Each structure stands twice: as structure tokens, then as C-alpha cells.
Amino acid sequence: DTEVTQTPKHLVMGMTNKKSLKCEQHMGHRAMYWYKQKAKKPPELMFVYSYEKLSINESVPSRFSPECPNSSLLNLHLHALQPEDSALYLCASSQGGLAMGEQFFGPGTRLTVL
Amino acid sequence: QQQVKQSPQSLIVQKGGISIINCAYENTAFDYFPWYQQFPGKGPALLIAIRPDVSEKKEGRFTISFNKSAKQFSLHIMDSQPGDSATYFCAAPAARDNYGQNFVFGPGTRLSVLP
């Protein structure tokens, strides 16, 4: 199984809502990532978890809160978002450790903030 | 912070032609350079990657050429097909600690292959 799954596929939320994005992989990977991608732009790294510990936070506003409950799951909790946060949110995973290698991306969650 | 430059921004090629996309990076202590392919509405997928103990890697119609001294690498797509129409991102390793690893992506190239 070389698949990263993400739910939901689409999400529309108001600025006062609280919602969560979910990501799952069963490849035994120990590094997991959240990226944000705006239209016609490259993915921008938000967070990196390595061995279930947050290792990189790219100065992301606190209205985005990541969580890694176990080595297979990654969540992104959303609260009080702004319309400019509308984007495709991508989850990825990789083997982790010292060797650089392939990151496997999920299909993304298309988020619209009204 | 690593920066990656990519050109051209967009590319139109006739079916059967050669598509060439170039990337340049600034600094890296790590040697793994991937190319990702992204179709509309999908996540990026690894197309081909190179570890620069070699200067070239070929997989089917796709070839990476790597020039370590110039800090440049390029993607060549031979016999381009309409199904290759997508956005292509190069990436280079960014700063990494002992616990995480991440890439910086180039701005992307939108390839259109005309039938």
C-alpha cells in the first residue's frame, strides 16, 4: 500500500468554525508533512512530524494546529480561519530518518473559507 | 533558506517533441533532487529523482541531467505525449535537523503537449 489518504476531499467553512483535516498512511513512514498549495503555486511546507514529534513549524499562524496521534495518522485542526487561508492542503509522508527520499503526497483537501 | 529557480514558467510542445525544464538551487548539503508531476486536482507525484553521485539518470522517456558544480539540474521528456500535460515541480533539500527532512519546491512549469 503506497497510498496517502486525506479526508475530507472538500471543505467549506466559515471564519468562526472549527474543523479538522485528516491524513493517514500505512507505509510505515516515520515522517509526515502538511503543505499548503495556492492555485498555480508550488506546495509550501507548513509542518513536519518526525517519529510523532513536531520537528518543523514554518511560522504558521496558531489558527492552524497540527497533531500526530500515532505514526500512521496526522491531523490539522482549523479554527478562526481567514478567507486567504483558502487553498489545497496536502499531506505527505516519507520514510524519515537521515536519508532523504521520496515524499508520497495525498490528493489533498480543497478548503474554502467564507 | 534554500531557494530554487525553475524555467520556463510554461512550455508548449508538439506531440513527439522534447520538453526541457531547468532548475537551479543555491546551497545544499544533501544530495537528493526530485521532480514531481502534478495533474489538476491531484497531489504531486514523484516522477524521477537523482542522487548526484551520477550526472544523469534515465527512466523511460524521462531523464534528469545534473551539474553539481553549476548547482543546476534539468528534466528532459522525450517523445512528449498529450498525457504528459501537467505542472512539473523540481525540488531541492532544505535545512534539515536530525528529526525531519523537507524540500523547497521550484515555482513550477506548466507543460502543454499539443496532439
Coordinates of N, CA and C in Angstrom, one line a residue:
Chain A
D1 N 0.9 -1.2 0.0 CA 0.0 0.0 0.0 C 0.9 1.2 0.0
T2 N 0.9 2.0 -1.1 CA 1.8 3.2 -1.2 C 0.9 4.4 -1.3
E3 N -0.2 4.4 -0.5 CA -1.1 5.5 -0.7 C -1.2 6.3 0.6
V4 N -1.3 7.6 0.4 CA -1.7 8.5 1.5 C -3.1 9.0 1.3
T5 N -3.9 8.8 2.2 CA -5.3 9.2 2.1 C -5.6 10.5 2.9
Q6 N -6.5 11.3 2.4 CA -6.9 12.5 3.1 C -8.4 12.7 3.1
T7 N -8.9 13.1 4.2 CA -10.3 13.4 4.3 C -10.5 14.7 5.0
P8 N -11.5 15.5 4.7 CA -12.4 15.3 3.5 C -11.7 15.7 2.2
K9 N -12.3 15.5 1.1 CA -11.8 16.0 -0.2 C -12.0 17.5 -0.3
H10 N -13.2 17.9 0.1 CA -13.6 19.3 0.0 C -14.1 19.7 1.4
L11 N -13.9 21.0 1.7 CA -14.4 21.5 3.0 C -14.6 23.0 2.8
V12 N -15.9 23.4 3.2 CA -16.2 24.8 3.2 C -16.6 25.2 4.6
M13 N -15.9 26.2 5.1 CA -16.2 26.6 6.5 C -16.2 28.1 6.6
G14 N -16.9 28.6 7.7 CA -17.0 30.0 8.0 C -15.8 30.3 8.9
M15 N -15.6 31.6 9.1 CA -14.4 32.1 9.8 C -14.5 31.8 11.3
T16 N -15.7 31.4 11.8 CA -15.8 31.1 13.2 C -15.9 29.6 13.5
N17 N -15.8 28.8 12.4 CA -15.9 27.4 12.6 C -14.6 26.7 13.1
K18 N -14.8 25.5 13.7 CA -13.7 24.7 14.0 C -13.8 23.4 13.2
K19 N -12.8 23.0 12.4 CA -12.8 21.8 11.6 C -11.5 21.2 11.7
S20 N -11.4 19.9 11.2 CA -10.1 19.2 11.2 C -9.9 18.5 9.9
L21 N -8.7 18.5 9.4 CA -8.3 17.7 8.2 C -7.6 16.4 8.8
K22 N -7.8 15.3 8.0 CA -7.2 14.1 8.5 C -6.3 13.5 7.4
C23 N -5.3 12.8 7.8 CA -4.4 12.2 6.8 C -3.9 10.9 7.4
E24 N -3.8 9.8 6.5 CA -3.4 8.5 7.0 C -2.5 7.8 6.0
Q25 N -1.5 7.1 6.5 CA -0.6 6.3 5.7 C -0.3 5.0 6.4
H26 N -0.1 4.0 5.6 CA 0.2 2.6 6.2 C 1.4 2.1 5.5
M27 N 2.4 3.0 5.2 CA 3.6 2.5 4.6 C 4.8 2.4 5.6
G28 N 4.4 2.6 6.9 CA 5.5 2.5 7.9 C 6.4 3.7 7.9
H29 N 6.0 4.8 7.3 CA 6.8 6.0 7.2 C 6.8 6.7 8.6
R30 N 7.9 7.3 8.9 CA 8.0 8.0 10.2 C 8.1 9.5 10.1
A31 N 8.0 10.0 8.9 CA 8.0 11.5 8.7 C 6.7 11.8 8.0
M32 N 5.9 12.8 8.5 CA 4.7 13.2 7.9 C 4.7 14.8 7.8
Y33 N 4.0 15.3 6.8 CA 4.1 16.7 6.4 C 2.7 17.3 6.1
W34 N 2.6 18.5 6.4 CA 1.4 19.3 5.9 C 2.0 20.4 5.0
Y35 N 1.4 20.5 3.8 CA 1.7 21.6 2.9 C 0.5 22.4 2.6
K36 N 0.6 23.6 2.2 CA -0.4 24.4 1.7 C -0.1 24.8 0.2
Q37 N -1.1 24.7 -0.7 CA -0.8 25.0 -2.1 C -1.9 25.9 -2.6
K38 N -1.5 27.1 -3.0 CA -2.4 28.0 -3.6 C -2.4 27.8 -5.1
A39 N -3.4 28.2 -5.8 CA -3.5 28.0 -7.3 C -2.3 28.5 -8.0
K40 N -1.8 27.6 -8.9 CA -0.7 27.9 -9.8 C 0.6 28.2 -9.0
K41 N 0.7 27.7 -7.8 CA 1.9 27.9 -6.9 C 2.4 26.6 -6.5
P42 N 3.7 26.5 -6.1 CA 4.2 25.2 -5.6 C 3.7 25.0 -4.1
P43 N 3.8 23.7 -3.7 CA 3.4 23.4 -2.3 C 4.4 24.2 -1.4
E44 N 3.8 24.7 -0.3 CA 4.6 25.4 0.7 C 4.5 24.6 2.0
L45 N 5.6 24.3 2.6 CA 5.7 23.5 3.8 C 5.1 24.2 5.0
M46 N 4.3 23.5 5.8 CA 3.7 24.1 7.0 C 4.4 23.4 8.2
F47 N 4.2 22.1 8.3 CA 4.7 21.4 9.4 C 5.3 20.1 9.0
V48 N 6.3 19.6 9.8 CA 6.9 18.3 9.7 C 6.9 17.6 11.0
Y49 N 6.4 16.4 11.0 CA 6.4 15.5 12.2 C 7.4 14.4 11.8
S50 N 8.3 14.1 12.8 CA 9.2 13.0 12.6 C 9.2 12.2 13.9
Y51 N 8.9 10.9 13.7 CA 8.7 10.0 14.8 C 7.8 10.6 15.8
E52 N 6.6 11.1 15.3 CA 5.5 11.6 16.0 C 5.8 12.9 16.8
K53 N 6.9 13.5 16.6 CA 7.3 14.7 17.2 C 7.3 15.8 16.2
L54 N 6.8 17.0 16.5 CA 6.9 18.1 15.6 C 8.3 18.6 15.5
S55 N 8.8 18.5 14.3 CA 10.2 18.9 14.1 C 10.4 20.2 13.4
I56 N 9.4 20.6 12.6 CA 9.5 21.8 11.8 C 8.1 22.5 11.8
N57 N 8.1 23.8 12.2 CA 6.9 24.6 12.1 C 7.4 25.9 11.3
E58 N 6.9 26.0 10.1 CA 7.3 27.1 9.3 C 6.6 28.4 9.6
S59 N 6.6 28.8 10.8 CA 6.0 30.1 11.2 C 4.5 30.1 10.8
V60 N 3.8 29.1 11.0 CA 2.4 29.0 10.6 C 1.6 29.6 11.7
P61 N 0.6 30.4 11.4 CA -0.3 31.1 12.4 C -1.0 30.0 13.3
S62 N -1.2 30.4 14.5 CA -1.7 29.5 15.5 C -3.2 29.0 15.2
R63 N -3.8 29.6 14.3 CA -5.2 29.1 13.9 C -5.1 27.8 13.2
F64 N -3.9 27.4 12.8 CA -3.6 26.0 12.3 C -2.9 25.2 13.4
S65 N -3.4 24.1 13.8 CA -2.8 23.3 14.9 C -2.7 21.9 14.5
P66 N -1.4 21.4 14.3 CA -1.2 20.1 13.9 C -1.2 19.1 15.1
E67 N -1.5 17.8 14.7 CA -1.5 16.8 15.7 C -1.1 15.5 15.1
C68 N -0.3 14.7 15.7 CA 0.1 13.4 15.2 C -0.2 12.4 16.3
P69 N -1.4 11.8 16.3 CA -1.8 10.8 17.3 C -0.9 9.6 17.3
N70 N -0.5 9.1 16.2 CA 0.4 7.9 16.1 C 1.1 8.0 14.8
S71 N 1.9 7.0 14.5 CA 2.8 7.0 13.4 C 2.1 7.0 12.0
S72 N 0.8 6.6 12.0 CA 0.0 6.5 10.8 C -0.9 7.7 10.5
L73 N -1.1 8.5 11.5 CA -2.2 9.5 11.4 C -1.6 10.9 11.6
L74 N -2.2 11.8 10.9 CA -1.8 13.2 11.0 C -3.1 14.1 10.9
N75 N -3.3 15.0 11.8 CA -4.4 15.8 11.7 C -4.0 17.3 11.6
L76 N -4.9 18.1 11.1 CA -4.6 19.6 11.1 C -5.9 20.2 11.5
H77 N -5.9 20.8 12.7 CA -7.1 21.4 13.3 C -7.1 22.9 12.9
L78 N -8.3 23.3 12.5 CA -8.5 24.6 11.9 C -9.5 25.4 12.8
H79 N -9.1 26.6 13.1 CA -10.0 27.5 13.9 C -9.8 28.9 13.6
A80 N -11.0 29.6 13.4 CA -10.9 31.0 13.1 C -10.1 31.4 11.9
L81 N -10.3 30.6 10.8 CA -9.5 30.9 9.6 C -10.0 32.1 8.9
Q82 N -9.1 32.6 8.0 CA -9.4 33.8 7.2 C -9.6 33.3 5.7
P83 N -10.3 34.1 5.0 CA -10.6 33.8 3.5 C -9.3 33.5 2.8
E84 N -8.2 34.2 3.1 CA -6.9 33.9 2.4 C -6.3 32.6 2.8
D85 N -6.9 31.9 3.7 CA -6.4 30.5 4.0 C -7.0 29.5 3.1
S86 N -7.9 29.9 2.2 CA -8.5 29.0 1.2 C -7.4 28.5 0.3
A87 N -7.3 27.2 0.2 CA -6.2 26.6 -0.6 C -6.4 25.1 -0.6
L88 N -5.5 24.4 -1.3 CA -5.4 22.9 -1.3 C -4.4 22.6 -0.2
Y89 N -4.8 21.8 0.7 CA -3.9 21.3 1.8 C -3.5 19.9 1.6
L90 N -2.2 19.7 1.4 CA -1.7 18.4 1.1 C -0.9 17.8 2.3
C91 N -1.1 16.5 2.4 CA -0.4 15.7 3.4 C 0.6 14.9 2.6
A92 N 1.7 14.7 3.2 CA 2.7 13.8 2.6 C 3.4 13.0 3.7
S93 N 4.0 11.9 3.2 CA 4.8 11.1 4.2 C 6.1 10.6 3.5
S94 N 7.1 10.3 4.3 CA 8.3 9.8 3.8 C 8.9 8.8 4.8
Q95 N 9.9 8.1 4.4 CA 10.5 7.1 5.3 C 11.0 7.7 6.6
G96 N 11.6 8.9 6.5 CA 12.1 9.5 7.7 C 13.6 9.1 8.0
G97 N 14.1 9.6 9.0 CA 15.5 9.3 9.3 C 16.4 10.2 8.6
L98 N 17.7 9.8 8.5 CA 18.7 10.7 8.0 C 18.8 10.7 6.4
A99 N 18.3 9.7 5.8 CA 18.3 9.6 4.3 C 17.2 10.4 3.7
M100 N 17.5 11.3 2.8 CA 16.5 12.0 2.0 C 15.9 11.0 1.1
G101 N 14.6 11.1 0.9 CA 13.9 10.2 -0.1 C 12.6 10.7 -0.5
E102 N 11.9 9.9 -1.2 CA 10.6 10.3 -1.8 C 9.6 10.6 -0.8
Q103 N 8.9 11.7 -1.0 CA 7.7 12.1 -0.3 C 6.5 11.6 -1.1
F104 N 5.6 10.9 -0.5 CA 4.4 10.5 -1.1 C 3.3 11.5 -0.7
F105 N 2.6 12.0 -1.6 CA 1.6 13.0 -1.4 C 0.2 12.4 -1.5
G106 N -0.7 12.9 -0.6 CA -2.1 12.6 -0.7 C -2.8 13.5 -1.8
P107 N -4.1 13.2 -2.1 CA -4.8 14.0 -3.1 C -5.1 15.4 -2.6
G108 N -5.0 15.6 -1.3 CA -5.3 17.0 -0.8 C -6.8 17.2 -0.4
T109 N -6.9 18.2 0.4 CA -8.3 18.7 0.8 C -8.4 20.1 0.3
R110 N -9.4 20.3 -0.5 CA -9.7 21.7 -1.1 C -10.5 22.4 0.0
L111 N -9.9 23.4 0.6 CA -10.5 24.2 1.7 C -11.0 25.6 1.1
T112 N -12.2 25.9 1.4 CA -12.7 27.2 1.1 C -13.2 27.9 2.4
V113 N -12.7 29.0 2.7 CA -13.1 29.8 3.9 C -14.0 31.0 3.5
L114 N -15.2 31.0 4.0 CA -16.1 32.0 3.6 C -16.1 33.2 4.6
Chain B
Q1 N 18.0 30.1 3.9 CA 16.9 29.3 3.4 C 17.2 29.0 1.9
Q2 N 17.0 27.7 1.6 CA 17.2 27.3 0.2 C 16.2 28.0 -0.7
Q3 N 16.7 28.4 -1.9 CA 15.8 28.9 -2.9 C 16.0 28.1 -4.2
V4 N 14.9 27.8 -4.9 CA 15.0 27.1 -6.1 C 14.4 27.9 -7.3
K5 N 15.1 28.0 -8.3 CA 14.6 28.7 -9.5 C 14.3 27.7 -10.6
Q6 N 13.2 27.9 -11.3 CA 12.8 26.9 -12.3 C 12.4 27.7 -13.6
S7 N 12.7 27.2 -14.7 CA 12.3 27.8 -16.0 C 12.1 26.7 -17.1
P8 N 11.3 27.0 -18.1 CA 10.4 28.1 -18.2 C 9.2 28.0 -17.3
Q9 N 8.4 29.1 -17.2 CA 7.2 29.1 -16.4 C 6.1 28.2 -17.1
S10 N 6.1 28.3 -18.4 CA 5.2 27.5 -19.2 C 5.8 27.0 -20.4
L11 N 5.4 25.9 -21.0 CA 6.0 25.3 -22.1 C 5.0 24.6 -23.0
I12 N 5.0 24.9 -24.3 CA 4.1 24.2 -25.2 C 4.9 23.5 -26.2
V13 N 4.6 22.2 -26.3 CA 5.4 21.3 -27.2 C 4.5 20.5 -28.0
Q14 N 4.9 20.2 -29.2 CA 4.1 19.3 -30.1 C 4.3 17.9 -29.7
K15 N 3.3 17.1 -29.9 CA 3.4 15.6 -29.7 C 4.6 15.1 -30.4
G16 N 5.4 14.3 -29.6 CA 6.6 13.7 -30.2 C 7.9 14.5 -30.0
G17 N 7.7 15.7 -29.5 CA 8.8 16.6 -29.3 C 9.5 16.4 -28.0
I18 N 10.5 17.2 -27.7 CA 11.3 17.1 -26.5 C 10.9 18.3 -25.6
S19 N 10.6 18.0 -24.3 CA 10.3 19.0 -23.3 C 11.5 19.1 -22.4
I20 N 12.0 20.3 -22.2 CA 13.2 20.5 -21.3 C 12.8 21.6 -20.3
I21 N 13.0 21.2 -19.0 CA 12.7 22.1 -17.9 C 14.0 22.2 -17.1
N22 N 14.4 23.4 -16.6 CA 15.6 23.6 -15.9 C 15.4 24.1 -14.5
C23 N 16.3 23.7 -13.6 CA 16.2 24.2 -12.2 C 17.6 24.5 -11.7
A24 N 17.6 25.5 -10.9 CA 18.9 25.9 -10.2 C 18.6 26.1 -8.7
Y25 N 19.6 25.6 -7.9 CA 19.4 25.7 -6.5 C 20.6 26.5 -5.9
E26 N 20.5 26.9 -4.6 CA 21.5 27.7 -4.1 C 22.5 26.9 -3.3
N27 N 22.1 26.3 -2.2 CA 23.0 25.6 -1.4 C 22.4 24.3 -0.9
T28 N 23.1 23.3 -0.7 CA 22.6 22.1 -0.1 C 23.7 21.2 0.3
A29 N 23.5 20.7 1.5 CA 24.5 19.7 2.0 C 24.0 18.3 1.7
F30 N 22.8 18.2 1.1 CA 22.1 16.9 0.9 C 22.0 16.6 -0.6
D31 N 22.0 15.4 -0.9 CA 22.1 15.1 -2.3 C 20.9 14.2 -2.8
Y32 N 19.8 14.9 -2.9 CA 18.6 14.1 -3.5 C 17.8 15.2 -4.1
F33 N 17.6 15.1 -5.4 CA 16.9 16.1 -6.2 C 15.7 15.4 -7.0
P34 N 14.5 15.6 -6.6 CA 13.4 15.0 -7.3 C 12.7 16.0 -8.2
W35 N 12.0 15.4 -9.2 CA 11.0 16.1 -10.0 C 9.6 15.5 -9.7
Y36 N 8.6 16.4 -9.4 CA 7.3 16.0 -9.2 C 6.4 16.4 -10.3
Q37 N 5.4 15.6 -10.6 CA 4.4 15.9 -11.6 C 3.0 16.0 -11.0
Q38 N 2.3 17.1 -11.3 CA 1.0 17.3 -10.7 C 0.0 17.6 -11.7
F39 N -1.1 16.7 -11.7 CA -2.2 17.0 -12.6 C -3.3 17.8 -11.8
P40 N -4.1 18.5 -12.5 CA -5.1 19.3 -11.9 C -6.0 18.5 -10.9
G41 N -6.2 19.0 -9.7 CA -7.0 18.4 -8.7 C -6.3 17.2 -8.0
K42 N -5.1 17.0 -8.3 CA -4.3 15.8 -7.7 C -3.2 16.4 -6.9
G43 N -2.7 15.5 -6.0 CA -1.4 15.8 -5.3 C -0.2 15.6 -6.2
P44 N 0.9 16.2 -5.9 CA 2.1 15.9 -6.7 C 2.5 14.4 -6.5
A45 N 3.1 13.9 -7.6 CA 3.6 12.5 -7.6 C 5.0 12.5 -8.1
L46 N 5.9 11.7 -7.4 CA 7.3 11.7 -7.8 C 7.4 11.1 -9.2
L47 N 8.1 11.8 -10.1 CA 8.3 11.4 -11.5 C 9.7 10.7 -11.6
I48 N 10.7 11.3 -11.1 CA 12.1 10.8 -11.2 C 12.9 11.6 -10.2
A49 N 14.0 11.0 -9.7 CA 14.8 11.7 -8.8 C 16.3 11.2 -9.0
I50 N 17.2 12.1 -8.6 CA 18.6 11.7 -8.8 C 19.4 12.0 -7.5
R51 N 20.3 11.2 -7.2 CA 21.4 11.4 -6.2 C 22.6 11.7 -7.0
P52 N 23.3 12.8 -6.8 CA 24.3 13.2 -7.8 C 25.6 12.6 -7.6
D53 N 25.6 11.3 -7.3 CA 26.9 10.5 -7.5 C 26.9 10.1 -9.0
V54 N 25.8 10.4 -9.7 CA 25.8 10.3 -11.1 C 25.3 11.6 -11.7
S55 N 25.7 11.8 -13.0 CA 25.3 13.1 -13.6 C 24.1 13.0 -14.5
E56 N 23.6 11.8 -14.6 CA 22.4 11.6 -15.4 C 21.7 10.3 -15.0
K57 N 20.3 10.4 -15.0 CA 19.5 9.2 -14.7 C 18.4 9.2 -15.7
K58 N 18.1 8.0 -16.3 CA 17.1 7.9 -17.3 C 16.1 6.8 -16.8
E59 N 14.8 7.2 -16.9 CA 13.7 6.2 -16.7 C 12.7 6.4 -17.8
G60 N 12.7 5.4 -18.7 CA 11.8 5.5 -19.8 C 12.0 6.7 -20.7
R61 N 11.0 7.6 -20.8 CA 11.1 8.8 -21.6 C 11.7 10.0 -20.8
F62 N 11.9 9.8 -19.5 CA 12.3 10.9 -18.6 C 13.7 10.7 -18.2
T63 N 14.5 11.9 -18.3 CA 15.9 11.9 -18.0 C 16.2 13.1 -17.1
I64 N 16.9 12.9 -16.0 CA 17.4 14.0 -15.3 C 18.9 14.2 -15.6
S65 N 19.3 15.4 -15.9 CA 20.7 15.7 -16.1 C 21.1 16.6 -14.9
F66 N 22.3 16.3 -14.3 CA 22.7 17.0 -13.0 C 24.0 17.6 -13.2
N67 N 24.2 18.9 -12.9 CA 25.5 19.6 -12.9 C 25.8 20.1 -11.5
K68 N 26.5 19.4 -10.7 CA 26.7 19.7 -9.3 C 27.5 21.0 -9.2
S69 N 28.5 21.2 -10.0 CA 29.3 22.4 -9.9 C 28.5 23.7 -10.2
A70 N 27.6 23.6 -11.2 CA 26.8 24.7 -11.5 C 25.5 24.8 -10.7
K71 N 25.3 23.8 -9.8 CA 24.1 23.7 -9.0 C 22.8 23.8 -9.9
Q72 N 22.8 23.0 -10.9 CA 21.7 23.0 -11.8 C 21.3 21.6 -12.2
F73 N 20.0 21.4 -12.4 CA 19.6 20.1 -12.9 C 18.4 20.3 -13.8
S74 N 18.2 19.4 -14.7 CA 17.2 19.6 -15.7 C 16.4 18.3 -16.0
L75 N 15.2 18.5 -16.4 CA 14.3 17.3 -16.8 C 14.1 17.3 -18.3
H76 N 14.4 16.2 -18.9 CA 14.1 16.1 -20.3 C 13.0 15.0 -20.5
I77 N 12.0 15.4 -21.3 CA 10.9 14.4 -21.6 C 11.0 14.2 -23.1
M78 N 11.4 13.0 -23.4 CA 11.5 12.6 -24.8 C 10.1 12.1 -25.4
D79 N 9.9 12.3 -26.7 CA 8.6 11.8 -27.3 C 7.4 12.3 -26.4
S80 N 7.3 13.6 -26.2 CA 6.3 14.1 -25.3 C 4.9 13.7 -25.9
Q81 N 4.0 13.4 -24.9 CA 2.7 12.9 -25.2 C 1.6 13.9 -24.6
P82 N 0.4 14.0 -25.2 CA -0.6 14.8 -24.5 C -0.8 14.5 -23.1
G83 N -0.7 13.2 -22.7 CA -0.9 12.8 -21.3 C 0.2 13.3 -20.4
D84 N 1.3 13.9 -21.0 CA 2.3 14.5 -20.1 C 1.9 15.9 -19.7
S85 N 0.9 16.4 -20.3 CA 0.4 17.8 -19.9 C 0.1 17.9 -18.5
A86 N 0.8 18.6 -17.7 CA 0.7 18.7 -16.3 C 1.7 19.9 -15.8
T87 N 1.7 20.1 -14.5 CA 2.6 21.0 -13.9 C 3.8 20.2 -13.3
Y88 N 5.0 20.6 -13.6 CA 6.2 19.9 -13.1 C 6.9 20.8 -12.1
F89 N 7.3 20.2 -11.0 CA 8.0 20.9 -9.9 C 9.3 20.2 -9.7
C90 N 10.4 21.0 -9.7 CA 11.7 20.4 -9.2 C 11.7 20.8 -7.7
A91 N 12.6 20.1 -7.0 CA 12.7 20.3 -5.6 C 14.2 20.1 -5.2
A92 N 14.6 20.8 -4.1 CA 15.9 20.6 -3.6 C 15.8 20.5 -2.0
P93 N 16.7 19.7 -1.4 CA 16.6 19.6 0.0 C 16.8 21.0 0.7
A94 N 16.0 21.2 1.7 CA 16.2 22.5 2.5 C 16.9 22.1 3.8
A95 N 17.0 23.0 4.7 CA 17.6 22.8 6.0 C 16.9 21.6 6.7
R96 N 17.7 20.8 7.4 CA 17.1 19.6 8.0 C 17.8 19.4 9.3
D97 N 17.1 19.0 10.3 CA 17.7 18.6 11.5 C 17.7 17.1 11.6
N98 N 18.1 16.6 12.7 CA 18.2 15.1 12.8 C 16.8 14.4 12.8
Y99 N 15.8 15.2 12.9 CA 14.5 14.6 13.0 C 13.6 14.7 11.8
G100 N 13.8 15.7 11.0 CA 12.9 16.0 9.9 C 13.7 16.2 8.6
Q101 N 13.0 16.2 7.6 CA 13.6 16.5 6.3 C 12.6 17.2 5.4
N102 N 12.9 18.1 4.7 CA 12.0 18.8 3.8 C 12.6 19.4 2.6
F103 N 11.8 19.6 1.6 CA 12.2 20.1 0.3 C 11.7 21.5 0.2
V104 N 12.4 22.3 -0.7 CA 11.9 23.5 -1.2 C 11.6 23.3 -2.7
F105 N 10.4 23.6 -3.1 CA 10.0 23.4 -4.4 C 10.2 24.6 -5.3
G106 N 10.5 24.3 -6.6 CA 10.6 25.4 -7.6 C 9.2 25.9 -7.9
P107 N 9.0 27.0 -8.5 CA 7.7 27.6 -8.8 C 6.9 26.9 -9.8
G108 N 7.4 25.9 -10.5 CA 6.6 25.1 -11.4 C 6.7 25.5 -12.8
T109 N 6.5 24.5 -13.7 CA 6.4 24.7 -15.1 C 5.1 24.0 -15.6
R110 N 4.3 24.8 -16.3 CA 3.0 24.2 -16.9 C 3.3 23.7 -18.3
L111 N 3.3 22.4 -18.5 CA 3.6 21.8 -19.8 C 2.3 21.5 -20.5
S112 N 2.2 21.9 -21.7 CA 1.1 21.5 -22.6 C 1.7 20.8 -23.8
V113 N 1.2 19.6 -24.1 CA 1.7 18.9 -25.2 C 0.5 18.8 -26.2
L114 N 0.7 19.4 -27.4 CA -0.4 19.5 -28.3 C -0.4 18.2 -29.2
P115 N -1.7 17.8 -29.5 CA -1.8 16.5 -30.2 C -1.4 16.7 -31.7

